[in-house]
Structures are given as structure tokens and as C-alpha cells.
mmCIF file of C-alpha atoms in Angstrom:
data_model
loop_
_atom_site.group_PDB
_atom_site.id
_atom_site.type_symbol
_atom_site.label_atom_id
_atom_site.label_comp_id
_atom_site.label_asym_id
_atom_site.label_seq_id
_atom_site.Cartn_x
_atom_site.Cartn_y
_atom_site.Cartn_z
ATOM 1 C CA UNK P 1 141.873 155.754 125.703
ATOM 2 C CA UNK P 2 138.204 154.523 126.177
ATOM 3 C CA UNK P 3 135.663 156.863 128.139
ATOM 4 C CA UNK P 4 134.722 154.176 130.489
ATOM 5 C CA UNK P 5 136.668 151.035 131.120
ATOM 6 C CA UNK P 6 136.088 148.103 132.956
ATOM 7 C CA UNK P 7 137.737 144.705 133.703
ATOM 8 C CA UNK P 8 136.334 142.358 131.565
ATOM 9 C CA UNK P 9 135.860 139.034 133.633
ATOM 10 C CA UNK P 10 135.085 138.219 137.030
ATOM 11 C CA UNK P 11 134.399 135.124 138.496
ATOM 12 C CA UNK P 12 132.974 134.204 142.130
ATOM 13 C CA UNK P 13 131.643 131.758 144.071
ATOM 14 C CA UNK P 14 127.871 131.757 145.070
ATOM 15 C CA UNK P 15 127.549 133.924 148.473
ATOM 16 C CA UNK P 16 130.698 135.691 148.372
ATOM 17 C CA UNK P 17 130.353 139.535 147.512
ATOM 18 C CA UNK P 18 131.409 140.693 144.013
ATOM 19 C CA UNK P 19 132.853 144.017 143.132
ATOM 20 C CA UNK P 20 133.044 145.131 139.623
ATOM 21 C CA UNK P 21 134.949 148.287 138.596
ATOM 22 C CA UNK P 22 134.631 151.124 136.805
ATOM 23 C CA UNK P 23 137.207 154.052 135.762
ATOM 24 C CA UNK P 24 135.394 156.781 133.753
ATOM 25 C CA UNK P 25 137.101 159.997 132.123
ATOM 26 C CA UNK P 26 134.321 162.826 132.094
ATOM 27 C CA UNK P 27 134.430 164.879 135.331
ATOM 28 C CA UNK P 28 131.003 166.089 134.356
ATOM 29 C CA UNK P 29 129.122 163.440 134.262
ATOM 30 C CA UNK P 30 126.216 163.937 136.133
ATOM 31 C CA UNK P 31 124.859 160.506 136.832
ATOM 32 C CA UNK P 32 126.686 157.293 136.330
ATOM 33 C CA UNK P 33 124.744 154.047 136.221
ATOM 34 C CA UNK P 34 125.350 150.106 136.509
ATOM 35 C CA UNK P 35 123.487 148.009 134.068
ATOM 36 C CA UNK P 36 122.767 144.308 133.242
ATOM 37 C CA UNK P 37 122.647 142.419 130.731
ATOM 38 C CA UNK P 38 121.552 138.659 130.599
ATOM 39 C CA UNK P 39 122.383 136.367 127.453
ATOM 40 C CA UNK P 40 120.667 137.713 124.232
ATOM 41 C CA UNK P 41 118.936 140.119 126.136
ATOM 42 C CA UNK P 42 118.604 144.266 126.708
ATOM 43 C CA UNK P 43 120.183 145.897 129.536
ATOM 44 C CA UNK P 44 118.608 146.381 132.454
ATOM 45 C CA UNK P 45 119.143 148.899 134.648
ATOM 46 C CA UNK P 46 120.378 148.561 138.260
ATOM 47 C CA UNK P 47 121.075 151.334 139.795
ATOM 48 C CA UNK P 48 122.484 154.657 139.142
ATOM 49 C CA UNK P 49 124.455 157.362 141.454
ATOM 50 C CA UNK P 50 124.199 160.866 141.546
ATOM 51 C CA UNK P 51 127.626 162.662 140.878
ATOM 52 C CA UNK P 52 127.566 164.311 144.331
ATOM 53 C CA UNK P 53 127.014 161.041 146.034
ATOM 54 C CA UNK P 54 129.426 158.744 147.388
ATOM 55 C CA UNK P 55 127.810 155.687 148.103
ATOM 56 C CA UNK P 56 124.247 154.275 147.034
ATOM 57 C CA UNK P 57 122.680 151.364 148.835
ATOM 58 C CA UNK P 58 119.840 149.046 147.261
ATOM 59 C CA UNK P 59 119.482 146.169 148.764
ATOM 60 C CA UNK P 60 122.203 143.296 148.009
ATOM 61 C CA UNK P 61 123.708 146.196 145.710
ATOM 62 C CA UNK P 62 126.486 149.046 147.030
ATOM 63 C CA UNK P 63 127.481 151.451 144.558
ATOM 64 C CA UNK P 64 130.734 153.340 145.709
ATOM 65 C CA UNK P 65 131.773 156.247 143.627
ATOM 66 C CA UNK P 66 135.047 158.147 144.289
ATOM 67 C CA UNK P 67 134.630 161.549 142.179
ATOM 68 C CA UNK P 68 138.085 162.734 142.583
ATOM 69 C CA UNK P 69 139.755 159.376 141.338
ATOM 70 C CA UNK P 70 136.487 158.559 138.860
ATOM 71 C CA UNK P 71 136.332 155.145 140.072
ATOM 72 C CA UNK P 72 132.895 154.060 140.255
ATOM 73 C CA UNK P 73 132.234 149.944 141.618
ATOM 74 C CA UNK P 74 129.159 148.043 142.124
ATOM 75 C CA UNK P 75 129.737 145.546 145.288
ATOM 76 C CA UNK P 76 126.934 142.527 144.788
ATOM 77 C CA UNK P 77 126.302 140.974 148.399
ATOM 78 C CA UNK P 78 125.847 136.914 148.909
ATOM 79 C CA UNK P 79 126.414 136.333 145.097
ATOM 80 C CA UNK P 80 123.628 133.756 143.825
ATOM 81 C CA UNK P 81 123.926 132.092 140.276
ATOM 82 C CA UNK P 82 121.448 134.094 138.921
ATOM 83 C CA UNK P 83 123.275 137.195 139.307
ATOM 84 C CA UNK P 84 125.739 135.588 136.105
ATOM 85 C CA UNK P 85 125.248 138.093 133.552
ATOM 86 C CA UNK P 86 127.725 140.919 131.434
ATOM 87 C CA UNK P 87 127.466 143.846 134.042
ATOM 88 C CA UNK P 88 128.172 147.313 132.320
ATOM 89 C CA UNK P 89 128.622 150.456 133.540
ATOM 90 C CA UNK P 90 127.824 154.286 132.146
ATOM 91 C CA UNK P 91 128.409 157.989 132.608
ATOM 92 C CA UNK P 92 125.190 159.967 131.846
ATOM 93 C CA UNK P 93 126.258 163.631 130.285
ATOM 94 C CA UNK P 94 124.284 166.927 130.190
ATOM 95 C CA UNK P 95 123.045 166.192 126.489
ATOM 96 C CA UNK P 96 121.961 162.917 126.950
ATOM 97 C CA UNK P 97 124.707 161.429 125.414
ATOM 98 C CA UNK P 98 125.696 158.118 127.482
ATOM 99 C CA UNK P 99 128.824 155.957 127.147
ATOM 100 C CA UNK P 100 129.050 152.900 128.077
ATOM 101 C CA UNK P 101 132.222 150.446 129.094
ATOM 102 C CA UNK P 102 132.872 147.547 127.415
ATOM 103 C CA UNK P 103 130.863 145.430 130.333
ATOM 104 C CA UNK P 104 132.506 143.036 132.864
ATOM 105 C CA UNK P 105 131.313 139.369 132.545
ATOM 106 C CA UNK P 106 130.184 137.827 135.828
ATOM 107 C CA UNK P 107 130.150 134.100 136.644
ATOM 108 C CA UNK P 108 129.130 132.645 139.877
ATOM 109 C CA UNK P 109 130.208 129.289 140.702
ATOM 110 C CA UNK P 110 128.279 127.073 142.655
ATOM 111 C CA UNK M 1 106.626 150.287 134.322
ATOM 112 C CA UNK M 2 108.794 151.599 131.575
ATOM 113 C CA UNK M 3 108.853 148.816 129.536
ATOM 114 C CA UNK M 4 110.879 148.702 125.888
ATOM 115 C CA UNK M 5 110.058 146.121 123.496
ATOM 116 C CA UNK M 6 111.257 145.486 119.978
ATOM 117 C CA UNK M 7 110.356 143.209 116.992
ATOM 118 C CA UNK M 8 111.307 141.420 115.463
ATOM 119 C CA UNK M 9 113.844 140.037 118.225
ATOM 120 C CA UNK M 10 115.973 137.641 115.656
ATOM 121 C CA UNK M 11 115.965 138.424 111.863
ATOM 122 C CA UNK M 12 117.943 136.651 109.316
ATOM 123 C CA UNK M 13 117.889 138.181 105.841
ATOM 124 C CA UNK M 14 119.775 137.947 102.538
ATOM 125 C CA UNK M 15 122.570 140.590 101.429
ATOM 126 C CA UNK M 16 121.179 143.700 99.545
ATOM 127 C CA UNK M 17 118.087 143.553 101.576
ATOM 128 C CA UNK M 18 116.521 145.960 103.700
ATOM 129 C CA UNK M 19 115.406 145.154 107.378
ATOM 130 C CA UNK M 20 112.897 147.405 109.245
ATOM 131 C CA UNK M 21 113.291 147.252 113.279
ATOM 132 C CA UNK M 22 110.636 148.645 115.449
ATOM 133 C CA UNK M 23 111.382 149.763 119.038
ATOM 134 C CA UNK M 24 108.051 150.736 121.056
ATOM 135 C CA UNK M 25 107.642 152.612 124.803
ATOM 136 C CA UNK M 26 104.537 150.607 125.932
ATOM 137 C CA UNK M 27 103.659 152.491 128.851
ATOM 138 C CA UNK M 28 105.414 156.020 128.434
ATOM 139 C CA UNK M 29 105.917 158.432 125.674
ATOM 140 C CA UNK M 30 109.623 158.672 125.227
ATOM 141 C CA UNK M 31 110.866 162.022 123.871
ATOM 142 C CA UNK M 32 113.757 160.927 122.709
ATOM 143 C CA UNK M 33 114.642 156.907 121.745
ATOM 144 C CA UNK M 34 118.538 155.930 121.128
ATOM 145 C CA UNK M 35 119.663 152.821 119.014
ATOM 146 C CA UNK M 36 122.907 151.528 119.796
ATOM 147 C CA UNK M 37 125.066 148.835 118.347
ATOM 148 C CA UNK M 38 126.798 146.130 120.108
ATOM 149 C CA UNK M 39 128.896 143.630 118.829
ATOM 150 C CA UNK M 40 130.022 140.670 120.829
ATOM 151 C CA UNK M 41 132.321 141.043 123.848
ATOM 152 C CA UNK M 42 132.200 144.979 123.148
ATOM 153 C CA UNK M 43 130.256 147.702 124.944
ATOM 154 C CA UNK M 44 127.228 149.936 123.145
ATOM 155 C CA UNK M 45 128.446 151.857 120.798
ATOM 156 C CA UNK M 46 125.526 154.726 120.147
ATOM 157 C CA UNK M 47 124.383 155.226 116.013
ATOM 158 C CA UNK M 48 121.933 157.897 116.756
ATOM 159 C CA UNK M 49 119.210 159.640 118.659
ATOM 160 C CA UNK M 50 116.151 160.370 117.653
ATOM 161 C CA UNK M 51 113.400 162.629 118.902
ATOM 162 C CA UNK M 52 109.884 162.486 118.118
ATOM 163 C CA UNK M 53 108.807 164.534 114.677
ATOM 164 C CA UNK M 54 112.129 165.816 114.173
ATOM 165 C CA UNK M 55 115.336 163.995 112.213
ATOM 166 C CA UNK M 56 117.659 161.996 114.067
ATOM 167 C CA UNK M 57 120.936 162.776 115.177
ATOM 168 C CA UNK M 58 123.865 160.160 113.876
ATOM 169 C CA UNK M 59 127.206 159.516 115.780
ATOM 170 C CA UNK M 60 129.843 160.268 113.469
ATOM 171 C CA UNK M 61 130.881 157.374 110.988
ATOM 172 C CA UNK M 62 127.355 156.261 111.165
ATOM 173 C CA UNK M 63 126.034 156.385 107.649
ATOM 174 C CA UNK M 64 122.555 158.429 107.360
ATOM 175 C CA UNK M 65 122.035 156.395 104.051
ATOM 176 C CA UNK M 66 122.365 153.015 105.403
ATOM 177 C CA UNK M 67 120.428 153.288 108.575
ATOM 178 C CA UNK M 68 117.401 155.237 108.469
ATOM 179 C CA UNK M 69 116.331 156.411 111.720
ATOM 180 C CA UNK M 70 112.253 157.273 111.543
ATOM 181 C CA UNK M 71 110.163 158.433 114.972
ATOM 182 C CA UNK M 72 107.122 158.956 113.762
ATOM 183 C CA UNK M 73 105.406 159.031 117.479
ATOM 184 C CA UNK M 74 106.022 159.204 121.123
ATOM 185 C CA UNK M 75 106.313 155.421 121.424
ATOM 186 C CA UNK M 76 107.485 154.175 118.493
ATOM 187 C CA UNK M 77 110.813 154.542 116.404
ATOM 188 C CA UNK M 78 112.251 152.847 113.368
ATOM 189 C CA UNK M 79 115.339 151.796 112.600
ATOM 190 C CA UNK M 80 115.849 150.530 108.904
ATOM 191 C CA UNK M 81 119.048 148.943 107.400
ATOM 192 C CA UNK M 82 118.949 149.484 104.151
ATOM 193 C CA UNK M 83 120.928 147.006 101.460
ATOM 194 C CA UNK M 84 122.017 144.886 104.225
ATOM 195 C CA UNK M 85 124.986 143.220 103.830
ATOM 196 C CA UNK M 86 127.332 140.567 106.198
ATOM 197 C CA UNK M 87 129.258 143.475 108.188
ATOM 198 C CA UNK M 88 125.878 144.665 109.318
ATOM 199 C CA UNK M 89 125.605 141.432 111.113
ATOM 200 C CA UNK M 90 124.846 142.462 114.747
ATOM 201 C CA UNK M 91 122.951 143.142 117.781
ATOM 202 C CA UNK M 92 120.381 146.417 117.312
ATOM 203 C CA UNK M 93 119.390 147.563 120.343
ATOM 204 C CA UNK M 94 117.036 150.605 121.356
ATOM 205 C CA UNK M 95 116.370 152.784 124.796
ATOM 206 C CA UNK M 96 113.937 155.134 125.397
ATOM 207 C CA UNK M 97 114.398 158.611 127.771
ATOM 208 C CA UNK M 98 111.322 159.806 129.030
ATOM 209 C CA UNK M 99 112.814 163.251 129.182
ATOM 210 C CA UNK M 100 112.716 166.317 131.900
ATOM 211 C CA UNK M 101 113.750 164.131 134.411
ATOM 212 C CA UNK M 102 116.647 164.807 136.159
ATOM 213 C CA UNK M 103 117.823 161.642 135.627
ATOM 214 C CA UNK M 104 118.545 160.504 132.477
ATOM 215 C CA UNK M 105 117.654 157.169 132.402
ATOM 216 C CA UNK M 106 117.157 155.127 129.695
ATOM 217 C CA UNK M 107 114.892 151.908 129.458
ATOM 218 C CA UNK M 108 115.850 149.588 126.848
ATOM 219 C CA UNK M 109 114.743 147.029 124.482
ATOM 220 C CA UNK M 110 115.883 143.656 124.530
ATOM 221 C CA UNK M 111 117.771 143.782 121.571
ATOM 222 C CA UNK M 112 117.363 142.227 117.946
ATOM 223 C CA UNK M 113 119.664 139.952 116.598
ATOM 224 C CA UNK M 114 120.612 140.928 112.769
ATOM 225 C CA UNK M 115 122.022 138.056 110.825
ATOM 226 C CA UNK M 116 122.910 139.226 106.875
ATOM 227 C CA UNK M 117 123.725 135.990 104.488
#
């Protein structure tokens, strides 16, 4: 199977809280990371989580990462339109190798 | 800070062509710069990484021929597909490391769209 999957859709209304998923398969990854991407553009990064960490506020962003299971999620608070965008997350590895899932698309409804 | 950019962001270009794609750290050196591949509704999928002065290193089934990887200074890599052709049609995107951090984050480019007639 893939080395990091994630749902591929999610849609929400604007100012409920989204939570994206993320299952990844290397136990030693050291850092895993959210990123976003808007149409036609780079990624962007978010946020990231150190390995030994279980949860990582910033803001309207929670990252909650459950080692043992390697579920990682990214909880958006009081959704706005703007936030519409292809959300992907990553597992960093010791030789700077980085994989990426396939990156969940967002849409916010007004 | 750590800003990416690329250029050109959109080429189009006829088959057997070749298509040079810059990717630039404009206010770090980057020790090592990635270029990844994305096609649509699918996730990055990583052709190589290169660090400064020395050859790149390509993912396997990416062909050292085709896409020639040069990083000629600590801000600026090339990517160049050579004899382009339609199934080369896609989105080229770059990231730069800064390196002995102990995160490894990367800062990318926004992306340049490859179109091959």
C-alpha cells in the first residue's frame, strides 16, 4: 500500500471545524508535516509535529498525532472559505527523503 | 523568509523539445533542492535531489537522460527536460532544505506548469 494515505475529499461549511486525516507507515519518521496547496500553486507549509509530540497547537490549527496507531490529523477551527485548498500531509525521514499523501481536497461552503 | 520561486511558471512547448526550469532560494542558500512531480488529483511523487556542486540523486524509474538535474549554486537549481514529449505533460515543482536543521523542512516553489504539443 501507499506510505501515506489520506481521504481524498472533504467538504464543510464555513465556521465549523475540519479534520483531515492522515495514516502513515514509517515508524521512524521523525517529523511529519501538513501542507497546502492552493489552485496552480506550491505547497505551503502549515505546520509540522515532532514524532515525540502528541498534539501541536497554532492558532486556528490542532495537529493530533497518535504514534502508536500512525494516525496523524490536522483539526482547522471556524472554517472560512479561504481555507478551500488540496491539504496534504508528509512524513519527514532521517535522509531527507519525504513522502507525501495523495492530499485531501477541502471545500468550505458558505 | 524562505521564499522559493521558479520560472518560467507556465511553459507550453512542442514535442522533441527541450525545456529548462529554474528553481531559486531568494533569501537562503539551500544545500540541498528537491524537484518533484505531481500530476493531477495525485500526491508529489519525488524525481530527484540535488545538492549543490555535486550530481543529483534520481528516484528510481526516473530517467537521468531525460531530466537533467544541474545545481550549479546555493540558490539556484536546474531542471531540464530534454526531447519533451506529451507524457511529460505536468506540474514541475521544486523545494529547497536549508540543511542542519533539525527539522527538515522544505520551502517550495510554486510550481510550473509543463504543457508538451
Amino acid at each position: 500500500g501507499e506510505d501515506v494515505e489520506q481521504s481524498l475529499f472533504l467538504s464543510v461549511r464555513e465556521g465549523d471545524s475540519s479534520v483531515i486525516n492522515c495514516t502513515y507507515t514509517d515508524s521512524s519518521s521523525t517529523y511529519l508535516y501538513w501542507y497546502k496547496q492552493e489552485p496552480g500553486a506550491g505547497l505551503q507549509l502549515l505546520t509540522y509535529i515532532f514524532s515525540n509530540m502528541d498534539m501541536k497547537q497554532d492558532q486556528r490549527l490542532t495537529v493530533l498525532l497518535n504514534k502508536k496507531d500512525k494516525h496523524l490529523s490536522l483539526r482547522i477551527a471556524d472554517t472560512q472559505t479561504g481555507d478551500s485548498a488540496i491539504y496534504f500531509c508528509a512524513e519527514g525521514r532521517s535522509n531527507n527523503d519525504m513522502r507525501f499523501g495523495a492530499g485531501t481536497r477541502l471545500t468550505v461552503k458558505p | 523568509g524562505a521564499v522559493v520561486s521558479q520560472h518560467p511558471s507556465r511553459v507550453i512547448c512542442k514535442s522533441g523539445t527541450s525545456v529548462k526550469i529554474e528553481c531559486r532560494s531568494l533569501d537562503f542558500q539551500a544545500t540541498t533542492m528537491f524537484w518533484y512531480r505531481q500530476f493531477p488529483k495525485q500526491s508529489l511523487m519525488l524525481m530527484a535531489t540535488s545538492n549543490e556542486g555535486s550530481k543529483a540523486t534520481y528516484e528510481q524509474g526516473v530517467e537521468k537522460d531525460k531530466f537533467l538535474i544541474n545545481h550549479a549554486s546555493l540558490t539556484l537549481s536546474t531542471l531540464t527536460v530534454t526531447s519533451a514529449h506529451p507524457e511529460d505533460s505536468s506540474f514541475y515543482i521544486c523545494s529547497a532544505s536549508l540543511g542542519g536543521a533539525i527539522v527538515n523542512t522544505q520551502y517550495f516553489g510554486p510550481g510550473t506548469r509543463l504543457t508538451v504539443l
